[in-house]
PDB file of C-alpha atoms in Angstrom:
ATOM      1  CA  MET F 292     128.284 169.250 142.566  1.00 63.00           C
ATOM      2  CA  GLY F 293     128.387 166.152 144.146  1.00 71.00           C
ATOM      3  CA  ARG F 294     127.971 164.395 141.468  1.00 80.00           C
ATOM      4  CA  ASP F 295     129.740 163.417 137.355  1.00 84.00           C
ATOM      5  CA  LYS F 296     128.537 166.138 135.498  1.00 89.00           C
ATOM      6  CA  ALA F 297     129.036 163.911 132.661  1.00 91.00           C
ATOM      7  CA  LEU F 298     126.409 162.158 133.197  1.00 94.00           C
ATOM      8  CA  ILE F 299     124.132 164.749 133.761  1.00 93.00           C
ATOM      9  CA  GLN F 300     120.966 164.936 131.061  1.00 94.00           C
ATOM     10  CA  VAL F 301     120.099 166.741 128.913  1.00 93.00           C
ATOM     11  CA  ASP F 302     117.212 166.655 126.375  1.00 94.00           C
ATOM     12  CA  GLY F 303     116.551 163.501 127.860  1.00 95.00           C
ATOM     13  CA  THR F 304     120.971 162.464 126.976  1.00 95.00           C
ATOM     14  CA  ALA F 305     123.688 162.749 129.054  1.00 95.00           C
ATOM     15  CA  MET F 306     125.997 166.025 128.778  1.00 94.00           C
ATOM     16  CA  ALA F 307     129.297 163.598 127.718  1.00 95.00           C
ATOM     17  CA  ALA F 308     127.352 161.547 125.277  1.00 95.00           C
ATOM     18  CA  ARG F 309     125.915 164.477 123.432  1.00 95.00           C
ATOM     19  CA  VAL F 310     129.583 165.881 123.284  1.00 94.00           C
ATOM     20  CA  ALA F 311     130.694 162.800 122.134  1.00 94.00           C
ATOM     21  CA  GLN F 312     128.540 162.297 119.464  1.00 94.00           C
ATOM     22  CA  VAL F 313     129.150 165.710 117.837  1.00 93.00           C
ATOM     23  CA  LEU F 314     132.632 165.043 117.827  1.00 91.00           C
ATOM     24  CA  ARG F 315     132.479 161.746 116.094  1.00 92.00           C
ATOM     25  CA  SER F 316     130.238 163.944 113.390  1.00 92.00           C
ATOM     26  CA  VAL F 317     133.051 165.311 112.795  1.00 89.00           C
ATOM     27  CA  GLY F 318     135.789 162.863 112.495  1.00 87.00           C
ATOM     28  CA  ALA F 319     137.521 162.251 116.233  1.00 86.00           C
ATOM     29  CA  ASP F 320     138.222 158.762 116.341  1.00 87.00           C
ATOM     30  CA  PRO F 321     138.200 157.252 118.899  1.00 89.00           C
ATOM     31  CA  VAL F 322     136.153 159.756 121.709  1.00 92.00           C
ATOM     32  CA  VAL F 323     138.040 159.284 125.119  1.00 93.00           C
ATOM     33  CA  ALA F 324     136.544 159.708 127.944  1.00 94.00           C
ATOM     34  CA  ILE F 325     139.801 160.633 130.429  1.00 94.00           C
ATOM     35  CA  GLY F 326     138.603 160.128 133.517  1.00 93.00           C
ATOM     36  CA  GLY F 327     135.032 159.822 135.712  1.00 91.00           C
ATOM     37  CA  ASP F 328     132.894 157.608 136.476  1.00 93.00           C
ATOM     38  CA  THR F 329     134.650 154.296 134.171  1.00 94.00           C
ATOM     39  CA  ALA F 330     131.351 152.251 134.416  1.00 96.00           C
ATOM     40  CA  ALA F 331     128.406 155.726 133.383  1.00 95.00           C
ATOM     41  CA  LEU F 332     130.158 156.313 130.873  1.00 95.00           C
ATOM     42  CA  THR F 333     131.414 152.993 128.948  1.00 96.00           C
ATOM     43  CA  ASP F 334     128.038 152.406 128.934  1.00 95.00           C
ATOM     44  CA  LEU F 335     127.611 155.694 126.986  1.00 94.00           C
ATOM     45  CA  GLY F 336     129.645 153.855 124.416  1.00 92.00           C
ATOM     46  CA  LEU F 337     132.120 156.002 125.340  1.00 93.00           C
ATOM     47  CA  SER F 338     136.156 154.632 126.397  1.00 93.00           C
ATOM     48  CA  VAL F 339     137.659 156.105 128.849  1.00 95.00           C
ATOM     49  CA  VAL F 340     141.183 156.209 130.037  1.00 95.00           C
ATOM     50  CA  PRO F 341     141.977 156.804 133.531  1.00 95.00           C
ATOM     51  CA  ASP F 342     143.289 159.772 134.899  1.00 94.00           C
ATOM     52  CA  ASP F 343     146.726 159.977 136.052  1.00 95.00           C
ATOM     53  CA  ALA F 344     145.763 163.064 138.219  1.00 95.00           C
ATOM     54  CA  PRO F 345     142.204 161.420 139.658  1.00 92.00           C
ATOM     55  CA  GLY F 346     140.235 165.495 141.106  1.00 89.00           C
ATOM     56  CA  GLN F 347     142.945 167.439 139.752  1.00 93.00           C
ATOM     57  CA  GLY F 348     140.655 169.597 137.052  1.00 89.00           C
ATOM     58  CA  PRO F 349     140.685 170.010 133.540  1.00 89.00           C
ATOM     59  CA  LEU F 350     144.425 171.061 132.785  1.00 91.00           C
ATOM     60  CA  ALA F 351     145.698 167.602 134.406  1.00 92.00           C
ATOM     61  CA  ALA F 352     142.804 165.659 132.331  1.00 92.00           C
ATOM     62  CA  ILE F 353     144.176 167.584 129.297  1.00 90.00           C
ATOM     63  CA  ALA F 354     148.086 166.619 129.949  1.00 91.00           C
ATOM     64  CA  THR F 355     146.976 162.386 130.557  1.00 92.00           C
ATOM     65  CA  ALA F 356     144.743 162.545 127.486  1.00 91.00           C
ATOM     66  CA  LEU F 357     148.396 164.027 125.728  1.00 90.00           C
ATOM     67  CA  ARG F 358     150.532 161.558 127.032  1.00 91.00           C
ATOM     68  CA  HIS F 359     148.443 158.362 126.939  1.00 90.00           C
ATOM     69  CA  PHE F 360     148.426 159.535 122.954  1.00 87.00           C
ATOM     70  CA  GLY F 361     151.571 160.759 122.156  1.00 78.00           C
ATOM     71  CA  PRO F 362     152.916 163.227 118.966  1.00 80.00           C
ATOM     72  CA  GLN F 363     149.502 161.962 117.145  1.00 79.00           C
ATOM     73  CA  PRO F 364     146.931 165.419 117.190  1.00 79.00           C
ATOM     74  CA  VAL F 365     144.370 165.635 119.936  1.00 83.00           C
ATOM     75  CA  LEU F 366     141.029 167.522 120.277  1.00 83.00           C
ATOM     76  CA  VAL F 367     140.117 168.086 123.619  1.00 86.00           C
ATOM     77  CA  ALA F 368     137.061 168.859 124.519  1.00 89.00           C
ATOM     78  CA  PRO F 369     134.373 169.660 128.293  1.00 91.00           C
ATOM     79  CA  CYS F 370     132.166 166.799 128.245  1.00 89.00           C
ATOM     80  CA  ASP F 371     129.847 169.277 129.984  1.00 88.00           C
ATOM     81  CA  LEU F 372     129.090 171.214 126.586  1.00 88.00           C
ATOM     82  CA  VAL F 373     124.691 171.762 126.998  1.00 87.00           C
ATOM     83  CA  ALA F 374     124.405 172.471 123.328  1.00 90.00           C
ATOM     84  CA  PRO F 375     127.788 171.533 121.176  1.00 91.00           C
ATOM     85  CA  THR F 376     127.295 171.586 117.545  1.00 91.00           C
ATOM     86  CA  THR F 377     128.874 170.404 114.591  1.00 92.00           C
ATOM     87  CA  SER F 378     129.717 173.869 112.970  1.00 92.00           C
ATOM     88  CA  ALA F 379     132.267 174.393 116.479  1.00 89.00           C
ATOM     89  CA  PHE F 380     133.926 171.718 116.556  1.00 87.00           C
ATOM     90  CA  LEU F 381     134.634 172.140 112.216  1.00 87.00           C
ATOM     91  CA  ALA F 382     135.763 175.443 113.043  1.00 85.00           C
ATOM     92  CA  LEU F 383     137.907 174.605 115.450  1.00 80.00           C
ATOM     93  CA  ARG F 384     139.301 170.860 113.789  1.00 77.00           C
ATOM     94  CA  ASP F 385     140.259 173.579 110.363  1.00 78.00           C
ATOM     95  CA  SER F 386     142.169 175.863 111.905  1.00 77.00           C
ATOM     96  CA  ALA F 387     144.399 173.303 113.276  1.00 69.00           C
ATOM     97  CA  ASP F 388     146.309 173.161 109.877  1.00 67.00           C
ATOM     98  CA  ASP F 389     150.198 172.478 110.882  1.00 63.00           C
ATOM     99  CA  ALA F 390     149.875 173.953 114.159  1.00 59.00           C
ATOM    100  CA  GLU F 391     150.602 171.490 117.651  1.00 56.00           C
ATOM    101  CA  VAL F 392     148.292 173.445 119.996  1.00 54.00           C
ATOM    102  CA  ARG F 393     145.051 175.390 118.955  1.00 51.00           C
ATOM    103  CA  ILE F 394     143.041 176.223 121.629  1.00 49.00           C
ATOM    104  CA  ALA F 395     138.869 176.813 122.397  1.00 47.00           C
ATOM    105  CA  ALA F 396     138.890 179.890 123.088  1.00 42.00           C
ATOM    106  CA  ALA F 397     134.970 180.010 123.643  1.00 40.00           C
ATOM    107  CA  ALA F 398     131.988 177.638 122.590  1.00 41.00           C
ATOM    108  CA  GLU F 399     129.259 178.196 119.991  1.00 41.00           C
ATOM    109  CA  VAL F 400     125.786 178.327 121.759  1.00 40.00           C
ATOM    110  CA  ALA F 401     122.944 176.759 119.757  1.00 38.00           C
TER     111      ALA F 401
END
């Protein structure tokens, strides 16, 4: 792609900021980016954890998040959702119960 897709603007807002806003609205705290352009993501108000395996894709970034946050619950979301919705993330959060892992198979499109 040649550039950080997290920073691509949709309706004047970077995709990563759109996703972070929805995550915060459902109670996710903290909202952290794994890897990427640290300065630009910080400017968006995100904390950034360096990716343990940069360039190795989303699965490696998920592993970084799990290592960084240890045994506490972790909600992982892609940074490039064009239209993230509160209802989709509430459904995912509310489905977790006591399960160790939940996977979102599809994103809700507005």
